[in-house]
Amino acid sequence: MTTRRPVAIDLFSGAGGLSLGFEAAGFDVLAAVEYDAVHAATHKYNFPYCEMVVRDVTTVTGEELRASARTGWLNHHPDTEWDGVVDVVIGGPSCQGFSTMGKQAPLDERNKLVLEFVRLVEELRPRAF
């Protein structure tokens, strides 16, 4: 039996701060979601083997992310088949509307994005998040 590095999917990835930390900790970040094209391009430059999904996270499904992760796995390990297990989902959903450092505006539309993180965790069923 061979062991593999644990794998991660990064939501709300920005330029890749969380991805950098997880890669340094020994993870392969297989897929990332970022809606801003400039941040997504920066992430792709910094993590060329990671499959970047440039879309609003509200339009992404767990199934699509798992398919992107499979492509990311092949980018990292072209000669090995992925077992399909997502070890961790990471991400930094917008929190300006409810953070103590933010405006704490209950009607800020970005407040709902944390629920998208929860939705995708439920769909992907990682070992941790």
Tab-separated table of C-alpha atoms in Angstrom:
chain	number	residue	atom	x	y	z
A	1	MET	CA	0.000	0.000	0.000
A	2	THR	CA	1.373	3.387	-0.976
A	3	THR	CA	0.670	6.580	0.901
A	4	ARG	CA	-0.191	9.871	-0.703
A	5	ARG	CA	-0.034	13.480	0.326
A	6	PRO	CA	-3.357	14.750	1.672
A	7	VAL	CA	-5.385	16.820	-0.775
A	8	ALA	CA	-7.263	20.091	-0.383
A	9	ILE	CA	-9.792	22.169	-2.296
A	10	ASP	CA	-9.616	25.931	-1.730
A	11	LEU	CA	-12.817	28.006	-1.899
A	12	PHE	CA	-12.698	31.818	-2.090
A	13	SER	CA	-9.019	31.289	-2.837
A	14	GLY	CA	-7.940	34.797	-3.769
A	15	ALA	CA	-4.263	34.863	-4.715
A	16	GLY	CA	-3.597	31.749	-2.640
A	17	GLY	CA	-2.670	32.563	0.950
A	18	LEU	CA	-4.419	29.508	2.391
A	19	SER	CA	-3.203	27.360	-0.495
A	20	LEU	CA	0.373	28.417	0.263
A	21	GLY	CA	0.027	27.459	3.915
A	22	PHE	CA	-1.514	24.087	3.126
A	23	GLU	CA	1.048	23.311	0.413
A	24	ALA	CA	3.814	24.188	2.920
A	25	ALA	CA	2.141	21.840	5.415
A	26	GLY	CA	2.356	18.957	2.929
A	27	PHE	CA	-0.994	19.075	1.104
A	28	ASP	CA	-1.615	19.054	-2.628
A	29	VAL	CA	-4.166	21.770	-3.407
A	30	LEU	CA	-5.968	20.177	-6.331
A	31	ALA	CA	-8.651	22.763	-7.131
A	32	ALA	CA	-9.513	26.326	-6.211
A	33	VAL	CA	-12.482	28.630	-6.768
A	34	GLU	CA	-12.132	32.390	-7.189
A	35	TYR	CA	-14.552	34.701	-8.971
A	36	ASP	CA	-12.139	37.612	-9.494
A	37	ALA	CA	-10.119	36.970	-12.662
A	38	VAL	CA	-7.031	38.910	-11.500
A	39	HIS	CA	-6.822	37.028	-8.205
A	40	ALA	CA	-7.507	33.748	-10.007
A	41	ALA	CA	-4.686	34.424	-12.481
A	42	THR	CA	-2.322	35.186	-9.602
A	43	HIS	CA	-3.338	31.935	-7.881
A	44	LYS	CA	-2.823	29.981	-11.107
A	45	TYR	CA	0.629	31.537	-11.517
A	46	ASN	CA	1.574	30.644	-7.936
A	47	PHE	CA	0.052	27.139	-8.096
A	48	PRO	CA	0.322	25.932	-11.698
A	49	TYR	CA	-0.761	22.349	-10.905
A	50	CYS	CA	-3.953	23.457	-9.151
A	51	GLU	CA	-7.080	23.450	-11.323
A	52	MET	CA	-8.570	26.962	-11.097
A	53	VAL	CA	-12.334	27.476	-11.362
A	54	VAL	CA	-12.969	31.136	-12.186
A	55	ARG	CA	-16.632	31.539	-11.235
A	56	ASP	CA	-18.966	32.823	-8.609
A	57	VAL	CA	-18.978	30.124	-5.935
A	58	THR	CA	-22.787	30.184	-5.855
A	59	THR	CA	-22.792	28.633	-9.343
A	60	VAL	CA	-20.332	25.820	-8.589
A	61	THR	CA	-21.415	22.325	-7.540
A	62	GLY	CA	-19.551	19.778	-5.497
A	63	GLU	CA	-19.607	17.445	-8.494
A	64	GLU	CA	-17.907	20.091	-10.662
A	65	LEU	CA	-15.303	20.695	-7.966
A	66	ARG	CA	-14.590	17.001	-7.631
A	67	ALA	CA	-14.060	16.837	-11.430
A	68	SER	CA	-11.709	19.831	-11.237
A	69	ALA	CA	-9.881	18.175	-8.352
A	70	ARG	CA	-9.441	15.046	-10.474
A	71	THR	CA	-7.782	17.203	-13.164
A	72	GLY	CA	-5.655	18.846	-10.474
A	73	TRP	CA	-4.617	15.407	-9.250
A	74	LEU	CA	-3.485	14.468	-12.766
A	75	ASN	CA	-1.518	17.728	-12.948
A	76	HIS	CA	0.262	16.798	-9.702
A	77	HIS	CA	0.526	13.037	-10.283
A	78	PRO	CA	0.144	12.194	-13.994
A	79	ASP	CA	0.934	8.508	-13.539
A	80	THR	CA	-1.301	7.801	-10.554
A	81	GLU	CA	-5.060	7.493	-10.203
A	82	TRP	CA	-6.731	9.591	-7.493
A	83	ASP	CA	-8.841	7.731	-4.930
A	84	GLY	CA	-11.386	10.586	-4.923
A	85	VAL	CA	-11.007	11.371	-1.230
A	86	VAL	CA	-10.963	15.072	-0.361
A	87	ASP	CA	-9.010	15.422	2.861
A	88	VAL	CA	-9.853	19.058	3.567
A	89	VAL	CA	-11.864	21.942	2.154
A	90	ILE	CA	-10.342	25.308	3.005
A	91	GLY	CA	-11.514	28.816	2.260
A	92	GLY	CA	-12.018	32.360	3.360
A	93	PRO	CA	-15.594	33.406	2.589
A	94	SER	CA	-16.281	37.123	2.743
A	95	CYS	CA	-16.930	38.192	6.306
A	96	GLN	CA	-16.983	42.002	6.069
A	97	GLY	CA	-20.686	42.092	6.867
A	98	PHE	CA	-20.436	40.262	10.198
A	99	SER	CA	-16.785	40.467	11.272
A	100	THR	CA	-15.959	42.601	14.297
A	101	MET	CA	-13.421	44.343	12.054
A	102	GLY	CA	-16.076	44.936	9.388
A	103	LYS	CA	-19.209	47.060	9.338
A	104	GLN	CA	-21.357	44.339	10.922
A	105	ALA	CA	-24.105	45.007	8.406
A	106	PRO	CA	-26.706	42.238	8.651
A	107	LEU	CA	-28.066	42.994	5.167
A	108	ASP	CA	-24.673	42.751	3.417
A	109	GLU	CA	-25.211	40.219	0.606
A	110	ARG	CA	-21.721	38.780	1.181
A	111	ASN	CA	-22.888	37.390	4.532
A	112	LYS	CA	-24.627	34.585	2.628
A	113	LEU	CA	-21.359	33.368	1.112
A	114	VAL	CA	-20.419	31.495	4.282
A	115	LEU	CA	-23.479	29.335	3.594
A	116	GLU	CA	-22.017	28.501	0.172
A	117	PHE	CA	-18.892	27.249	1.941
A	118	VAL	CA	-21.116	25.047	4.122
A	119	ARG	CA	-23.066	23.816	1.077
A	120	LEU	CA	-19.914	22.767	-0.752
A	121	VAL	CA	-18.492	21.077	2.356
A	122	GLU	CA	-21.719	19.078	2.578
A	123	GLU	CA	-21.534	18.141	-1.112
A	124	LEU	CA	-17.825	17.237	-1.101
A	125	ARG	CA	-17.864	15.444	2.267
A	126	PRO	CA	-14.183	16.046	3.085
A	127	ARG	CA	-12.469	14.508	6.084
A	128	ALA	CA	-12.059	18.020	7.538
A	129	PHE	CA	-12.809	21.640	6.746
